Amino acid sequence: MDLKEYFSLVFNDYTLRTITLGTAILGAVTGMLGSFAVLRKQSLLGDAISHAALPGIAIAFLITGTKDTNILLLGALVSGLIGTFWIRGIVKKTHLKSDTALGLILSLFFGFGMLLLTFIQKQPNANQAGLDKYLFGQAATLVESDVWLMAIVTGLCVFVLLLFWKEFKILLFDADYTKTLGFNTKTIDVLITSFIVLAIVLGLQTVGVVLMSAMLLAPAAAARQWTNSLSKMVFLAAIFGAFSGVFGTAVSATQNNLSTGPVIVLVASVFVVFSFIFSPSRGLLFKQIRFIKNRRDLELHKTLAFMHQIAETHQDISHPHTVKILNNFQGYTKGTLKKLVDKGFVKIQSNMWSLTEQGYKTAANLYNQQTDSNE
Amino acid sequence: MEQKVAIKIDDLTVAYNYKPVLWDIDLEIPEGVLMAIVGPNGAGKSTLIKSILGILNPIAGSVSIYDKPYKKQRQLVAYVPQKGSVDWDFPTTALDVVMMGTYGSLGWIKRPGQKQKKAALEALEKVGMLPFKNRQISQLSGGQQQRIFLARALVQNASIYFMDEPFQGVDATTEIAIINILKELRKAGKTVIVVHHDLQTVPEYFDWVTFLNVKKIATGPVKDIFNDDNLTKTYGINYKVSIQE
């Protein structure tokens, strides 16, 4: 199947449509919430939460003996929440920094989860196969009810975001100040964190424990490059996340044996790399271009300033001088001279140059203008 | 002259991990003063402000604002945190940050509207930052960022202002602009409390001063208590400064 075929099938084929919708919705909700995690400098929180969810899945299976997705994810949610609030507790009550607390809980819960998974696999019970799919996710197992659940959670998340937008924004920017205004910062914090946990748990089936944090971070990191407004960033992150889901699914559907979760994560990373290079204001490419342009402008200014210096000593500012008195040291090259002529600052007659009225004025105000444009 | 007491602090004690940062502070701040809190690094100056504002929980002691507990008087108090306490690369504009000053009076859920925007623009004008209202905050200079923080507090239209090192890392122009606004606030009958580091400017800028080094050393009018004796008690070395009367 090639990509064309995929896009013609996606509207008719039940399985493809379900998976595509599911990954798109998942990408959108994790992208939105990921913006908050990134801006709070809690990028690793997502990783810790997803790993902390693993023992919950195993325990839910051990207790109920079923492999019903909703029950397993409920277990994941409970253990994810326990892990998260344990991290908060450690940071608050001890000297440990948050990265240490995150690392501790991540490995503790993941280790315990792996232990339980091995234990389950050794059980003489035919039913146990397939729990390990939660490690790397398996989008193919998505069914319509899973997608509905994702859609409902996403809808709820959007509603809460819109409702408490002001509170979320101010908490992200300045938590102490938020407290002095009389807001209960703990409530806002718990609200955001709970939604992050919820979104991560929903993604475990599709993307898996190990790669889930990329879904949270990649769209948000990419979106940050394109805008300086929080609302646009959240919106863009949702779009990037959704597209990563769709393209990832499409690419993995066109090849045999390409698992969907990792491909989605790779597509999201492509968004990140592209954004880091090509963003107009923050991207590496335009930064380099601006740097080169500034250097050229500076050469031009140097030449013009030198000409101004000479012209000043004459009554007639357009008095011609020989090109030979200019040299590299003043930033002079044939190219810069030609540019000055093109701009109408300088006139050339045979081997003589002279400043025009406009060129003289520009040269005189060269540095004033610079301070103006700064202010 | 009988002055009303704006802030009354009783037995305030704060500790980080068993180590006392503030020890048994009693302090009365009269209404309408422009007060500096001075003391060496680690003396608990910021901690004192943060404990008054409920950002930190003291182990003991109480704070009252105009004879009522602080929690009931929040709307009377505005806060300017240290500039370095936030991430200035946050995706937002100068106007947006100043608007945050109105969030307290709005309460939960309600969005700021035209009235709040107008107040924010007026505050920006007052600190001379109106031309920068749509500027992304990371593209402001340190002094401009400090002015934005000041404007955000002005929007709160409070009676008492707490400022944590507002002169840190700003140039002379901004320092003068800020101190003029503070003096205007005092003229309007507001109480302004500033954590301050530059001892040279204390007599020039402030009329009230509190010396702090874990314990309260002294508090009162600058002209009465800003002397070598108290400076030495606070900073521990023989601290000679020339006091301009």
Tab-separated table of N, CA and C in Angstrom, chain A residues 167-308:
chain	number	residue	atom	x	y	z
A	167	GLU	N	-5.939	31.373	34.773
A	167	GLU	CA	-5.265	30.807	35.944
A	167	GLU	C	-4.057	29.972	35.536
A	168	PHE	N	-4.223	29.165	34.481
A	168	PHE	CA	-3.100	28.344	34.007
A	168	PHE	C	-1.941	29.231	33.568
A	169	LYS	N	-2.273	30.263	32.819
A	169	LYS	CA	-1.237	31.127	32.263
A	169	LYS	C	-0.423	31.797	33.373
A	170	ILE	N	-1.119	32.362	34.342
A	170	ILE	CA	-0.401	33.111	35.378
A	170	ILE	C	0.389	32.165	36.272
A	171	LEU	N	-0.135	30.965	36.512
A	171	LEU	CA	0.612	30.000	37.322
A	171	LEU	C	1.899	29.593	36.603
A	172	LEU	N	1.798	29.381	35.298
A	172	LEU	CA	2.983	28.993	34.531
A	172	LEU	C	4.036	30.082	34.584
A	173	PHE	N	3.597	31.329	34.498
A	173	PHE	CA	4.552	32.423	34.411
A	173	PHE	C	5.141	32.771	35.775
A	174	ASP	N	4.313	32.859	36.789
A	174	ASP	CA	4.788	33.388	38.062
A	174	ASP	C	3.942	32.819	39.211
A	175	ALA	N	4.357	31.668	39.717
A	175	ALA	CA	3.546	30.955	40.700
A	175	ALA	C	3.416	31.727	42.021
A	176	ASP	N	4.531	32.302	42.494
A	176	ASP	CA	4.488	33.027	43.771
A	176	ASP	C	3.512	34.194	43.708
A	177	TYR	N	3.596	34.927	42.602
A	177	TYR	CA	2.727	36.081	42.429
A	177	TYR	C	1.259	35.644	42.403
A	178	THR	N	1.005	34.524	41.732
A	178	THR	CA	-0.356	33.986	41.653
A	178	THR	C	-0.916	33.755	43.057
A	179	LYS	N	-0.046	33.250	43.926
A	179	LYS	CA	-0.454	33.001	45.313
A	179	LYS	C	-0.861	34.296	46.005
A	180	THR	N	-0.074	35.368	45.775
A	180	THR	CA	-0.380	36.617	46.478
A	180	THR	C	-1.679	37.233	45.976
A	181	LEU	N	-2.125	36.857	44.778
A	181	LEU	CA	-3.388	37.391	44.271
A	181	LEU	C	-4.582	36.658	44.872
A	182	GLY	N	-4.312	35.616	45.652
A	182	GLY	CA	-5.402	34.925	46.324
A	182	GLY	C	-5.868	33.664	45.630
A	183	PHE	N	-5.163	33.244	44.564
A	183	PHE	CA	-5.537	31.986	43.914
A	183	PHE	C	-4.907	30.825	44.671
A	184	ASN	N	-5.644	29.727	44.731
A	184	ASN	CA	-5.073	28.537	45.334
A	184	ASN	C	-4.235	27.824	44.270
A	185	THR	N	-2.913	28.041	44.336
A	185	THR	CA	-2.060	27.526	43.270
A	185	THR	C	-2.047	26.001	43.262
A	186	LYS	N	-2.260	25.404	44.427
A	186	LYS	CA	-2.255	23.944	44.498
A	186	LYS	C	-3.380	23.360	43.644
A	187	THR	N	-4.547	23.986	43.724
A	187	THR	CA	-5.689	23.514	42.940
A	187	THR	C	-5.378	23.566	41.448
A	188	ILE	N	-4.826	24.714	41.006
A	188	ILE	CA	-4.521	24.863	39.579
A	188	ILE	C	-3.491	23.818	39.163
A	189	ASP	N	-2.465	23.663	40.013
A	189	ASP	CA	-1.387	22.729	39.731
A	189	ASP	C	-1.902	21.298	39.604
A	190	VAL	N	-2.732	20.906	40.584
A	190	VAL	CA	-3.277	19.543	40.576
A	190	VAL	C	-4.137	19.324	39.325
A	191	LEU	N	-4.875	20.350	38.939
A	191	LEU	CA	-5.728	20.257	37.757
A	191	LEU	C	-4.892	19.988	36.500
A	192	ILE	N	-3.845	20.811	36.304
A	192	ILE	CA	-2.988	20.616	35.115
A	192	ILE	C	-2.352	19.236	35.151
A	193	THR	N	-1.746	18.914	36.312
A	193	THR	CA	-1.003	17.665	36.404
A	193	THR	C	-1.919	16.466	36.161
A	194	SER	N	-3.125	16.517	36.711
A	194	SER	CA	-4.042	15.394	36.537
A	194	SER	C	-4.372	15.190	35.058
A	195	PHE	N	-4.567	16.282	34.346
A	195	PHE	CA	-4.862	16.143	32.924
A	195	PHE	C	-3.677	15.583	32.156
A	196	ILE	N	-2.474	15.997	32.559
A	196	ILE	CA	-1.284	15.448	31.901
A	196	ILE	C	-1.217	13.943	32.124
A	197	VAL	N	-1.466	13.525	33.369
A	197	VAL	CA	-1.450	12.089	33.672
A	197	VAL	C	-2.493	11.367	32.823
A	198	LEU	N	-3.687	11.937	32.754
A	198	LEU	CA	-4.786	11.326	32.020
A	198	LEU	C	-4.411	11.154	30.543
A	199	ALA	N	-3.837	12.213	29.946
A	199	ALA	CA	-3.488	12.156	28.521
A	199	ALA	C	-2.421	11.107	28.276
A	200	ILE	N	-1.454	11.035	29.190
A	200	ILE	CA	-0.376	10.056	29.017
A	200	ILE	C	-0.912	8.638	29.093
A	201	VAL	N	-1.769	8.399	30.079
A	201	VAL	CA	-2.326	7.061	30.250
A	201	VAL	C	-3.110	6.654	28.998
A	202	LEU	N	-3.851	7.602	28.429
A	202	LEU	CA	-4.624	7.300	27.222
A	202	LEU	C	-3.722	6.917	26.056
A	203	GLY	N	-2.488	7.446	26.070
A	203	GLY	CA	-1.591	7.185	24.952
A	203	GLY	C	-0.817	5.884	25.078
A	204	LEU	N	-0.857	5.262	26.262
A	204	LEU	CA	-0.019	4.083	26.500
A	204	LEU	C	-0.327	2.959	25.522
A	205	GLN	N	-1.612	2.772	25.206
A	205	GLN	CA	-2.010	1.695	24.318
A	205	GLN	C	-1.431	1.904	22.910
A	206	THR	N	-1.358	3.174	22.495
A	206	THR	CA	-0.936	3.479	21.134
A	206	THR	C	0.578	3.620	21.015
A	207	VAL	N	1.165	4.410	21.919
A	207	VAL	CA	2.580	4.749	21.781
A	207	VAL	C	3.454	4.005	22.784
A	208	GLY	N	2.870	3.643	23.924
A	208	GLY	CA	3.623	2.854	24.874
A	208	GLY	C	4.353	3.659	25.931
A	209	VAL	N	4.734	2.964	26.986
A	209	VAL	CA	5.356	3.562	28.157
A	209	VAL	C	6.648	4.299	27.798
A	210	VAL	N	7.468	3.658	26.974
A	210	VAL	CA	8.827	4.127	26.779
A	210	VAL	C	8.876	5.424	25.961
A	211	LEU	N	7.998	5.516	24.944
A	211	LEU	CA	8.102	6.654	24.032
A	211	LEU	C	7.078	7.750	24.307
A	212	MET	N	6.211	7.514	25.287
A	212	MET	CA	5.079	8.421	25.468
A	212	MET	C	5.496	9.862	25.712
A	213	SER	N	6.620	10.065	26.435
A	213	SER	CA	6.974	11.439	26.794
A	213	SER	C	7.294	12.275	25.557
A	214	ALA	N	7.734	11.609	24.478
A	214	ALA	CA	8.013	12.349	23.246
A	214	ALA	C	6.746	12.974	22.686
A	215	MET	N	5.623	12.281	22.836
A	215	MET	CA	4.351	12.825	22.358
A	215	MET	C	4.002	14.117	23.085
A	216	LEU	N	4.434	14.170	24.331
A	216	LEU	CA	4.134	15.341	25.151
A	216	LEU	C	5.053	16.505	24.780
A	217	LEU	N	6.329	16.176	24.551
A	217	LEU	CA	7.328	17.235	24.412
A	217	LEU	C	7.528	17.710	22.982
A	218	ALA	N	7.582	16.769	22.030
A	218	ALA	CA	7.975	17.145	20.671
A	218	ALA	C	7.037	18.191	20.049
A	219	PRO	N	5.727	17.978	20.048
A	219	PRO	CA	4.869	19.003	19.424
A	219	PRO	C	4.999	20.359	20.119
A	220	ALA	N	5.131	20.342	21.442
A	220	ALA	CA	5.223	21.604	22.188
A	220	ALA	C	6.534	22.319	21.883
A	221	ALA	N	7.631	21.549	21.850
A	221	ALA	CA	8.928	22.161	21.561
A	221	ALA	C	8.930	22.751	20.158
A	222	ALA	N	8.310	22.050	19.204
A	222	ALA	CA	8.235	22.565	17.839
A	222	ALA	C	7.384	23.830	17.798
A	223	ALA	N	6.246	23.806	18.479
A	223	ALA	CA	5.321	24.940	18.436
A	223	ALA	C	5.950	26.198	19.021
A	224	ARG	N	6.757	26.031	20.079
A	224	ARG	CA	7.365	27.189	20.743
A	224	ARG	C	8.221	28.006	19.777
A	225	GLN	N	8.775	27.313	18.755
A	225	GLN	CA	9.669	27.985	17.812
A	225	GLN	C	8.931	28.983	16.916
A	226	TRP	N	7.638	28.771	16.745
A	226	TRP	CA	6.918	29.545	15.737
A	226	TRP	C	6.152	30.721	16.284
A	227	THR	N	5.975	30.815	17.583
A	227	THR	CA	5.114	31.873	18.100
A	227	THR	C	5.581	32.366	19.453
A	228	ASN	N	5.191	33.589	19.769
A	228	ASN	CA	5.468	34.160	21.084
A	228	ASN	C	4.189	34.383	21.856
A	229	SER	N	3.145	33.645	21.487
A	229	SER	CA	1.898	33.787	22.228
A	229	SER	C	1.501	32.419	22.765
A	230	LEU	N	1.110	32.383	24.018
A	230	LEU	CA	0.812	31.104	24.664
A	230	LEU	C	-0.350	30.401	23.963
A	231	SER	N	-1.406	31.168	23.622
A	231	SER	CA	-2.570	30.514	23.025
A	231	SER	C	-2.208	29.927	21.669
A	232	LYS	N	-1.425	30.681	20.889
A	232	LYS	CA	-1.027	30.149	19.583
A	232	LYS	C	-0.130	28.932	19.760
A	233	MET	N	0.720	28.976	20.784
A	233	MET	CA	1.617	27.847	21.003
A	233	MET	C	0.826	26.581	21.308
A	234	VAL	N	-0.158	26.693	22.193
A	234	VAL	CA	-0.964	25.522	22.560
A	234	VAL	C	-1.714	25.006	21.340
A	235	PHE	N	-2.263	25.934	20.553
A	235	PHE	CA	-3.003	25.560	19.361
A	235	PHE	C	-2.098	24.848	18.348
A	236	LEU	N	-0.931	25.449	18.094
A	236	LEU	CA	0.015	24.866	17.144
A	236	LEU	C	0.488	23.492	17.604
A	237	ALA	N	0.747	23.365	18.908
A	237	ALA	CA	1.214	22.081	19.435
A	237	ALA	C	0.160	21.008	19.186
A	238	ALA	N	-1.113	21.384	19.350
A	238	ALA	CA	-2.194	20.432	19.096
A	238	ALA	C	-2.194	20.021	17.621
A	239	ILE	N	-2.008	21.011	16.741
A	239	ILE	CA	-1.990	20.712	15.297
A	239	ILE	C	-0.810	19.798	14.954
A	240	PHE	N	0.379	20.175	15.445
A	240	PHE	CA	1.570	19.357	15.174
A	240	PHE	C	1.377	17.933	15.686
A	241	GLY	N	0.827	17.830	16.902
A	241	GLY	CA	0.605	16.512	17.494
A	241	GLY	C	-0.346	15.693	16.636
A	242	ALA	N	-1.443	16.318	16.208
A	242	ALA	CA	-2.436	15.612	15.408
A	242	ALA	C	-1.834	15.161	14.077
A	243	PHE	N	-1.062	16.059	13.440
A	243	PHE	CA	-0.442	15.694	12.166
A	243	PHE	C	0.574	14.566	12.342
A	244	SER	N	1.321	14.624	13.441
A	244	SER	CA	2.271	13.541	13.705
A	244	SER	C	1.521	12.220	13.770
A	245	GLY	N	0.364	12.239	14.448
A	245	GLY	CA	-0.443	11.027	14.567
A	245	GLY	C	-0.871	10.528	13.199
A	246	VAL	N	-1.418	11.412	12.380
A	246	VAL	CA	-1.938	11.013	11.067
A	246	VAL	C	-0.809	10.524	10.151
A	247	PHE	N	0.258	11.337	10.051
A	247	PHE	CA	1.359	10.946	9.164
A	247	PHE	C	2.036	9.667	9.653
A	248	GLY	N	2.224	9.588	10.963
A	248	GLY	CA	2.847	8.395	11.526
A	248	GLY	C	2.054	7.152	11.183
A	249	THR	N	0.741	7.251	11.350
A	249	THR	CA	-0.120	6.116	11.030
A	249	THR	C	-0.035	5.797	9.536
A	250	ALA	N	-0.059	6.842	8.726
A	250	ALA	CA	-0.015	6.645	7.282
A	250	ALA	C	1.270	5.931	6.868
A	251	VAL	N	2.405	6.430	7.377
A	251	VAL	CA	3.683	5.833	7.004
A	251	VAL	C	3.760	4.379	7.457
A	252	SER	N	3.326	4.129	8.694
A	252	SER	CA	3.444	2.759	9.190
A	252	SER	C	2.466	1.832	8.482
A	253	ALA	N	1.355	2.387	7.974
A	253	ALA	CA	0.382	1.547	7.284
A	253	ALA	C	0.882	1.148	5.902
A	254	THR	N	1.776	1.973	5.332
A	254	THR	CA	2.230	1.676	3.977
A	254	THR	C	3.303	0.602	3.954
A	255	GLN	N	3.887	0.311	5.098
A	255	GLN	CA	4.946	-0.698	5.140
A	255	GLN	C	4.518	-1.818	6.076
A	256	ASN	N	4.918	-2.987	5.765
A	256	ASN	CA	4.699	-4.070	6.714
A	256	ASN	C	5.691	-3.952	7.852
A	257	ASN	N	5.267	-4.386	9.010
A	257	ASN	CA	6.177	-4.477	10.151
A	257	ASN	C	6.768	-3.155	10.597
A	258	LEU	N	6.093	-2.057	10.319
A	258	LEU	CA	6.523	-0.797	10.922
A	258	LEU	C	5.544	-0.487	12.034
A	259	SER	N	6.048	-0.471	13.264
A	259	SER	CA	5.086	-0.284	14.339
A	259	SER	C	4.740	1.207	14.459
A	260	THR	N	3.474	1.473	14.724
A	260	THR	CA	2.932	2.833	14.571
A	260	THR	C	3.512	3.826	15.576
A	261	GLY	N	3.566	3.422	16.861
A	261	GLY	CA	4.009	4.345	17.910
A	261	GLY	C	5.345	4.995	17.602
A	262	PRO	N	6.396	4.189	17.368
A	262	PRO	CA	7.701	4.788	17.077
A	262	PRO	C	7.681	5.684	15.837
A	263	VAL	N	6.897	5.298	14.820
A	263	VAL	CA	6.854	6.135	13.615
A	263	VAL	C	6.227	7.491	13.937
A	264	ILE	N	5.154	7.489	14.747
A	264	ILE	CA	4.536	8.754	15.146
A	264	ILE	C	5.552	9.640	15.856
A	265	VAL	N	6.305	9.020	16.758
A	265	VAL	CA	7.305	9.783	17.509
A	265	VAL	C	8.368	10.343	16.565
A	266	LEU	N	8.764	9.531	15.570
A	266	LEU	CA	9.760	10.012	14.605
A	266	LEU	C	9.214	11.186	13.795
A	267	VAL	N	7.954	11.074	13.359
A	267	VAL	CA	7.359	12.176	12.600
A	267	VAL	C	7.329	13.450	13.461
A	268	ALA	N	6.947	13.289	14.727
A	268	ALA	CA	6.931	14.445	15.635
A	268	ALA	C	8.326	15.046	15.754
A	269	SER	N	9.354	14.190	15.775
A	269	SER	CA	10.727	14.698	15.881
A	269	SER	C	11.124	15.451	14.626
A	270	VAL	N	10.600	15.009	13.477
A	270	VAL	CA	10.873	15.736	12.240
A	270	VAL	C	10.314	17.159	12.344
A	271	PHE	N	9.106	17.284	12.910
A	271	PHE	CA	8.538	18.615	13.156
A	271	PHE	C	9.489	19.459	14.003
A	272	VAL	N	10.051	18.830	15.030
A	272	VAL	CA	10.953	19.562	15.925
A	272	VAL	C	12.186	20.038	15.173
A	273	VAL	N	12.818	19.134	14.457
A	273	VAL	CA	14.050	19.481	13.743
A	273	VAL	C	13.764	20.587	12.726
A	274	PHE	N	12.687	20.405	11.968
A	274	PHE	CA	12.303	21.405	10.977
A	274	PHE	C	12.106	22.770	11.645
A	275	SER	N	11.393	22.775	12.779
A	275	SER	CA	11.110	24.036	13.464
A	275	SER	C	12.379	24.689	14.001
A	276	PHE	N	13.283	23.859	14.526
A	276	PHE	CA	14.511	24.424	15.083
A	276	PHE	C	15.341	25.085	13.996
A	277	ILE	N	15.258	24.554	12.782
A	277	ILE	CA	16.058	25.131	11.706
A	277	ILE	C	15.337	26.284	11.021
A	278	PHE	N	14.047	26.097	10.711
A	278	PHE	CA	13.402	27.025	9.785
A	278	PHE	C	12.492	28.070	10.434
A	279	SER	N	12.342	28.074	11.746
A	279	SER	CA	11.499	29.104	12.342
A	279	SER	C	12.096	30.483	12.063
A	280	PRO	N	11.260	31.437	11.617
A	280	PRO	CA	11.807	32.742	11.229
A	280	PRO	C	12.473	33.509	12.367
A	281	SER	N	11.903	33.450	13.577
A	281	SER	CA	12.466	34.290	14.632
A	281	SER	C	13.469	33.545	15.508
A	282	ARG	N	13.262	32.242	15.708
A	282	ARG	CA	14.122	31.513	16.634
A	282	ARG	C	14.964	30.446	15.950
A	283	GLY	N	14.707	30.205	14.658
A	283	GLY	CA	15.382	29.110	13.972
A	283	GLY	C	16.846	29.374	13.706
A	284	LEU	N	17.610	28.279	13.578
A	284	LEU	CA	19.045	28.400	13.373
A	284	LEU	C	19.361	29.022	12.022
A	285	LEU	N	18.601	28.646	10.979
A	285	LEU	CA	18.893	29.126	9.634
A	285	LEU	C	18.781	30.644	9.562
A	286	PHE	N	17.653	31.175	10.037
A	286	PHE	CA	17.446	32.613	9.912
A	286	PHE	C	18.369	33.393	10.848
A	287	LYS	N	18.716	32.773	11.960
A	287	LYS	CA	19.692	33.403	12.844
A	287	LYS	C	21.009	33.600	12.099
A	288	GLN	N	21.418	32.535	11.376
A	288	GLN	CA	22.666	32.600	10.624
A	288	GLN	C	22.560	33.652	9.512
A	289	ILE	N	21.403	33.647	8.828
A	289	ILE	CA	21.199	34.613	7.749
A	289	ILE	C	21.253	36.045	8.292
A	290	ARG	N	20.592	36.254	9.434
A	290	ARG	CA	20.604	37.596	10.036
A	290	ARG	C	22.026	38.000	10.408
A	291	PHE	N	22.775	37.007	10.899
A	291	PHE	CA	24.148	37.285	11.305
A	291	PHE	C	24.982	37.745	10.106
A	292	ILE	N	24.848	37.009	8.989
A	292	ILE	CA	25.610	37.349	7.779
A	292	ILE	C	25.169	38.714	7.255
A	293	LYS	N	23.857	38.935	7.260
A	293	LYS	CA	23.330	40.201	6.751
A	293	LYS	C	23.847	41.374	7.600
A	294	ASN	N	23.845	41.179	8.904
A	294	ASN	CA	24.352	42.230	9.792
A	294	ASN	C	25.804	42.552	9.499
A	295	ARG	N	26.578	41.480	9.232
A	295	ARG	CA	27.996	41.695	8.981
A	295	ARG	C	28.176	42.487	7.701
A	296	ARG	N	27.372	42.146	6.668
A	296	ARG	CA	27.453	42.873	5.402
A	296	ARG	C	27.058	44.334	5.592
A	297	ASP	N	25.956	44.531	6.322
A	297	ASP	CA	25.503	45.901	6.566
A	297	ASP	C	26.601	46.702	7.246
A	298	LEU	N	27.283	46.026	8.176
A	298	LEU	CA	28.324	46.711	8.921
A	298	LEU	C	29.451	47.151	7.993
A	299	GLU	N	29.822	46.272	7.052
A	299	GLU	CA	30.856	46.629	6.072
A	299	GLU	C	30.430	47.859	5.279
A	300	LEU	N	29.159	47.820	4.858
A	300	LEU	CA	28.612	48.937	4.094
A	300	LEU	C	28.688	50.221	4.905
A	301	HIS	N	28.275	50.112	6.166
A	301	HIS	CA	28.272	51.289	7.034
A	301	HIS	C	29.675	51.835	7.242
A	302	LYS	N	30.621	50.890	7.360
A	302	LYS	CA	32.004	51.325	7.582
A	302	LYS	C	32.493	52.158	6.411
A	303	THR	N	32.241	51.640	5.199
A	303	THR	CA	32.663	52.358	4.009
A	303	THR	C	31.987	53.728	3.952
A	304	LEU	N	30.671	53.709	4.179
A	304	LEU	CA	29.907	54.952	4.093
A	304	LEU	C	30.402	55.961	5.128
A	305	ALA	N	30.684	55.475	6.336
A	305	ALA	CA	31.148	56.361	7.398
A	305	ALA	C	32.494	56.982	7.027
A	306	PHE	N	33.364	56.170	6.410
A	306	PHE	CA	34.671	56.675	5.997
A	306	PHE	C	34.524	57.757	4.930
A	307	MET	N	33.613	57.483	3.962
A	307	MET	CA	33.363	58.460	2.905
A	307	MET	C	32.832	59.760	3.492
A	308	HIS	N	31.960	59.617	4.468
A	308	HIS	CA	31.368	60.773	5.127
A	308	HIS	C	32.445	61.622	5.782
